[in-house]
Coordinates of C-alpha atoms in Angstrom, one line a residue:
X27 CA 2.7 26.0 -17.0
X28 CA -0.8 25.4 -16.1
X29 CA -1.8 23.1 -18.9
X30 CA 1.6 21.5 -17.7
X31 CA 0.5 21.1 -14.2
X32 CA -3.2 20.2 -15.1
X33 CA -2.2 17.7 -17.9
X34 CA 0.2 15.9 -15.2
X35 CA -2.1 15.4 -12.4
X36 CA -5.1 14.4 -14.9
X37 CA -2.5 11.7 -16.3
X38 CA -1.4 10.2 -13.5
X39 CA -5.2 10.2 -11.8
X40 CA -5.8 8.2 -15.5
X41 CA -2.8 6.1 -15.0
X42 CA -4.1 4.4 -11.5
X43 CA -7.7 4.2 -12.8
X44 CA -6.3 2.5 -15.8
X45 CA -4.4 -0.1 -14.1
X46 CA -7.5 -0.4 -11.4
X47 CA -9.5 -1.4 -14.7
X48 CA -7.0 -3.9 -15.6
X49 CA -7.2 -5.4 -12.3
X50 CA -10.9 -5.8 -12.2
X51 CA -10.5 -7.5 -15.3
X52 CA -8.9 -10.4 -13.8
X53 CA -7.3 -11.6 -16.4
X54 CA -3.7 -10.5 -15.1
X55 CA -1.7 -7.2 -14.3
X56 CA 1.8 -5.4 -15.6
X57 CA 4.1 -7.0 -13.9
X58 CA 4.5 -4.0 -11.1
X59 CA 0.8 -4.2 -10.5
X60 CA 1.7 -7.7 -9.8
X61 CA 3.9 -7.0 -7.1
X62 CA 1.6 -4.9 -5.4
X63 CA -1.5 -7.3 -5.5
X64 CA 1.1 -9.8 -4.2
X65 CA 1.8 -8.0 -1.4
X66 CA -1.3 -6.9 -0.9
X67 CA -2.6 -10.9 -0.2
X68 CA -0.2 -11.0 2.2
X69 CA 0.1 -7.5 4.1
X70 CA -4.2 -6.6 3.8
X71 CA -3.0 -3.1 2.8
X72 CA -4.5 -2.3 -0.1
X73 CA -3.1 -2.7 -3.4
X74 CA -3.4 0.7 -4.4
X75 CA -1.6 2.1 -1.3
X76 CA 0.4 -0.7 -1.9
X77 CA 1.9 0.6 -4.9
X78 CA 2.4 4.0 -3.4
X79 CA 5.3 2.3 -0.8
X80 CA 6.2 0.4 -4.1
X81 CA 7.0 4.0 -5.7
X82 CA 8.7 5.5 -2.8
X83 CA 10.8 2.3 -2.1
X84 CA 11.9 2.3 -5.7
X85 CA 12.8 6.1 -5.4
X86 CA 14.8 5.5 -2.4
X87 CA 17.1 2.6 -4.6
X88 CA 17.4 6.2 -7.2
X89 CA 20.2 7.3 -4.1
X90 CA 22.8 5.0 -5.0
X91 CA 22.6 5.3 -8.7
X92 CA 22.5 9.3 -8.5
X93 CA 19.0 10.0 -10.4
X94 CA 17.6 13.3 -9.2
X95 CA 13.6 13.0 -9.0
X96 CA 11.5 15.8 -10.7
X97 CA 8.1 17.1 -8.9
X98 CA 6.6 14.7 -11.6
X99 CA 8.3 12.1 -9.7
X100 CA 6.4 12.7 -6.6
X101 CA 3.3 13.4 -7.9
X102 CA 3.5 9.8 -9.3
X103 CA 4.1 8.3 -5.9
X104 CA 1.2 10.2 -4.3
X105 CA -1.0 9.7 -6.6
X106 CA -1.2 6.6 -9.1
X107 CA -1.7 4.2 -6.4
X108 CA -4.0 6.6 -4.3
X109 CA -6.6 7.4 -7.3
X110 CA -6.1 3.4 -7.9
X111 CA -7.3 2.6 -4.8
X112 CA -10.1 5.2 -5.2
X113 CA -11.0 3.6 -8.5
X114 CA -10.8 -0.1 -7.1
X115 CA -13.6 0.8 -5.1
X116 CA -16.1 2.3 -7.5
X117 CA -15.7 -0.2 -10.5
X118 CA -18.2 -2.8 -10.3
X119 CA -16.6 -6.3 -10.6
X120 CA -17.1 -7.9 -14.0
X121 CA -17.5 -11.4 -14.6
X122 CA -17.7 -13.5 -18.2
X123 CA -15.2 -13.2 -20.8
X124 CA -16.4 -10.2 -22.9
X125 CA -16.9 -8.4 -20.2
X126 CA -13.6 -9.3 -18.6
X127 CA -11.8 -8.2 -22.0
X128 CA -13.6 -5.5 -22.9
X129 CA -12.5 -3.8 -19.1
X130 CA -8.6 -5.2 -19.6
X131 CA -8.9 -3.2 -23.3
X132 CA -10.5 -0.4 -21.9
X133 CA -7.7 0.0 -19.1
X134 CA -4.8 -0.9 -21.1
X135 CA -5.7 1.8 -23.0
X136 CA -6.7 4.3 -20.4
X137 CA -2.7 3.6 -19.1
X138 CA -1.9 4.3 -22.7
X139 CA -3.5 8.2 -22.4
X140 CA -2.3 8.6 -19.2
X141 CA 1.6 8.5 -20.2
X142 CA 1.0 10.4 -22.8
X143 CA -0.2 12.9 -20.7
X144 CA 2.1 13.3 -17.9
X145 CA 5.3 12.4 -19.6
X146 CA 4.4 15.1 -22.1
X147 CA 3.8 17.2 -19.3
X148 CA 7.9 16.9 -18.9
X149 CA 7.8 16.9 -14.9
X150 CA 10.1 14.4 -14.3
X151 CA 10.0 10.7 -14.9
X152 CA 7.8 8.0 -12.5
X153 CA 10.0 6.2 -9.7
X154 CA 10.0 3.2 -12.4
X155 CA 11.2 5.0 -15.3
X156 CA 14.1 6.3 -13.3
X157 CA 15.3 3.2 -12.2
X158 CA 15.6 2.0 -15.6
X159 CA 17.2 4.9 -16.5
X160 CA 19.7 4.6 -13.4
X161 CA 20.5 1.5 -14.1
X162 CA 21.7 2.6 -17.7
X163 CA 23.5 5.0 -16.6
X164 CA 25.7 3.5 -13.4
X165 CA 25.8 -0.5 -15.1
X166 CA 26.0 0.8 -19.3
X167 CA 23.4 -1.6 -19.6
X168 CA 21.0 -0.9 -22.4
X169 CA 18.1 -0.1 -21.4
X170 CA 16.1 -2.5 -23.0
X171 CA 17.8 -4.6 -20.6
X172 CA 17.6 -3.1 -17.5
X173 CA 13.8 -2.6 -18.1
X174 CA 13.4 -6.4 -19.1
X175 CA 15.6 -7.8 -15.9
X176 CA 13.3 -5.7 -13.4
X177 CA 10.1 -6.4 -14.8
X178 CA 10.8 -9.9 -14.7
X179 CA 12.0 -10.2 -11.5
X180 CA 8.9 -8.0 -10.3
X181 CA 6.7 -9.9 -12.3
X182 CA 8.0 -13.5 -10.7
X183 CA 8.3 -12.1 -7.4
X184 CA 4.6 -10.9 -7.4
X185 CA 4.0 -13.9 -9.1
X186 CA 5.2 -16.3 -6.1
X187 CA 3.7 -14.2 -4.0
X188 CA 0.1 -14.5 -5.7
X189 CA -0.5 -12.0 -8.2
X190 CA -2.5 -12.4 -10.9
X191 CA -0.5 -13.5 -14.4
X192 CA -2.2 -14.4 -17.6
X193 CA -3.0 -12.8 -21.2
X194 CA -3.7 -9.6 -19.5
X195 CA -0.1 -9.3 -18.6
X196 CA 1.1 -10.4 -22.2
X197 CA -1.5 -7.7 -23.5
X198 CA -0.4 -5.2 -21.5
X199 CA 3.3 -6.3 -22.2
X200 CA 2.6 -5.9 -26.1
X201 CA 0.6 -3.2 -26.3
X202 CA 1.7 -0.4 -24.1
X203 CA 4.6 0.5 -26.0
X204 CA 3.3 0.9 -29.3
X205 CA 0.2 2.8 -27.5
X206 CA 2.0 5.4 -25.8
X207 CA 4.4 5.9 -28.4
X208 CA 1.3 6.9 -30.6
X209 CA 0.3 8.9 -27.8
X210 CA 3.6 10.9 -26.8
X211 CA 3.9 12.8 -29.8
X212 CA -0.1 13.9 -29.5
X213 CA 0.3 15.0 -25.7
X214 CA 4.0 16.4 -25.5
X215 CA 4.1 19.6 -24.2
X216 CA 6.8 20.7 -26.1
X217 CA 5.7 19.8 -29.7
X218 CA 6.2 22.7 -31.9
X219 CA 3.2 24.4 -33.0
X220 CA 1.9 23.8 -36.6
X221 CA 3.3 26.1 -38.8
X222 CA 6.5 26.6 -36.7
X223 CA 8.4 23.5 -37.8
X224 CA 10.1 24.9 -40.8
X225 CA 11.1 28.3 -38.6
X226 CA 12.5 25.5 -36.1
X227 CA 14.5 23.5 -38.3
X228 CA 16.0 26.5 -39.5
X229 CA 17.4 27.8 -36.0
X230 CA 18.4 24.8 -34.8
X231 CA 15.4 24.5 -32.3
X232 CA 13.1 22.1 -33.2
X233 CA 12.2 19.6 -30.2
X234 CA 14.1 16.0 -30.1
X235 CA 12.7 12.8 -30.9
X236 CA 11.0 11.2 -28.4
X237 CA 11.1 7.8 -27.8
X238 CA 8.6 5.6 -25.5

């Protein structure tokens, strides 16, 4: 339990100073970092705090489609956008291209470690994650679909609204899947210890598949 515990706050802390570096990078956002940098231009709250009120409005639409959160859940409200916002202001800005790429890298794949982390801590799944999964289950959509129609929308509201789009986002976009499904299998708190799989297979036991 206390790897658990420690291995989900030490992800999501990752997970905001991840997206913090891909911000600084300026060379555009996930499409819910988007939002938040869009309504942080027009609100002057800042885009980390910002995406805090982003999480716990999203966990509010989890009433209506019946999703239960976990204490994972919560942590992820309190914390992504808060240790974000910390991050935001000790990264020095970075200017020319290298630079600029090397810092949207760098944070993609600090985002990468970080859901390895705490959704292999098995705590309960971020505001986002449920929705998608919500979705799926009160529409049968698939939910390759609901993840697609929200992000989009997100990404073109933020968009309008003056976030920052451009290859960072189609990085980020094509990346992060792949990354983390390297990552999951690493980090999962309930991966059989080596040795064990054989014993596992035999009983009936052995953990289910995980998929990013």
């Amino acid at each position: 339990m206390t790897r658990r515990i420690l291995q989900l706050l030490i992800g999501l802390v990752l997970y905001g100073t991840g997206c913090a570096m891909t911000v600084e990078a300026g060379l555009g956002v996930d499409p819910w970092t988007v939002l938040a940098q869009g309504l942080s231009i027009h609100t002057g709250i800042g885009i980390g705090w910002v995406t805090n009120i982003l999480g716990f409005l999203v966990l509010l639409a989890w009433i209506p489609l019946r999703q239960k959160p976990g204490v994972g859940t919560i942590a992820n409200i309190l914390l992504v956008g808060t240790s974000m916002q910390a991050a935001l202001t000790l990264i020095p800005p970075v200017t020319g291209v290298l630079p600029q790429f090397a810092m949207l890298i760098g944070g993609v794949l600090v985002v990468a470690l970080a859901s390895g982390l705490y959704i292999g801590a098995r705590f309960g799944p971020g505001p986002r994650d449920g929705l998608m999964t919500g979705l799926h289950g009160r529409l049968g959509w698939p939910i390759w679909v609901c993840r697609l129609t929200v992000e989009v929308t997100v990404l073109v509201l933020g968009w309008l609204l003056g976030g920052t789009v451009g290859i960072g986002t189609v990085v980020f976009a094509a990346s992060i899947g792949p990354l983390v499904h390297l990552a999951l299998p690493l980090l999962d708190t309930r991966r059989a210890p080596r040795g064990a799989s054989s014993a596992a297979a035999q009983t009936g036991t052995a953990a289910p598949t995980l998929r990013a």
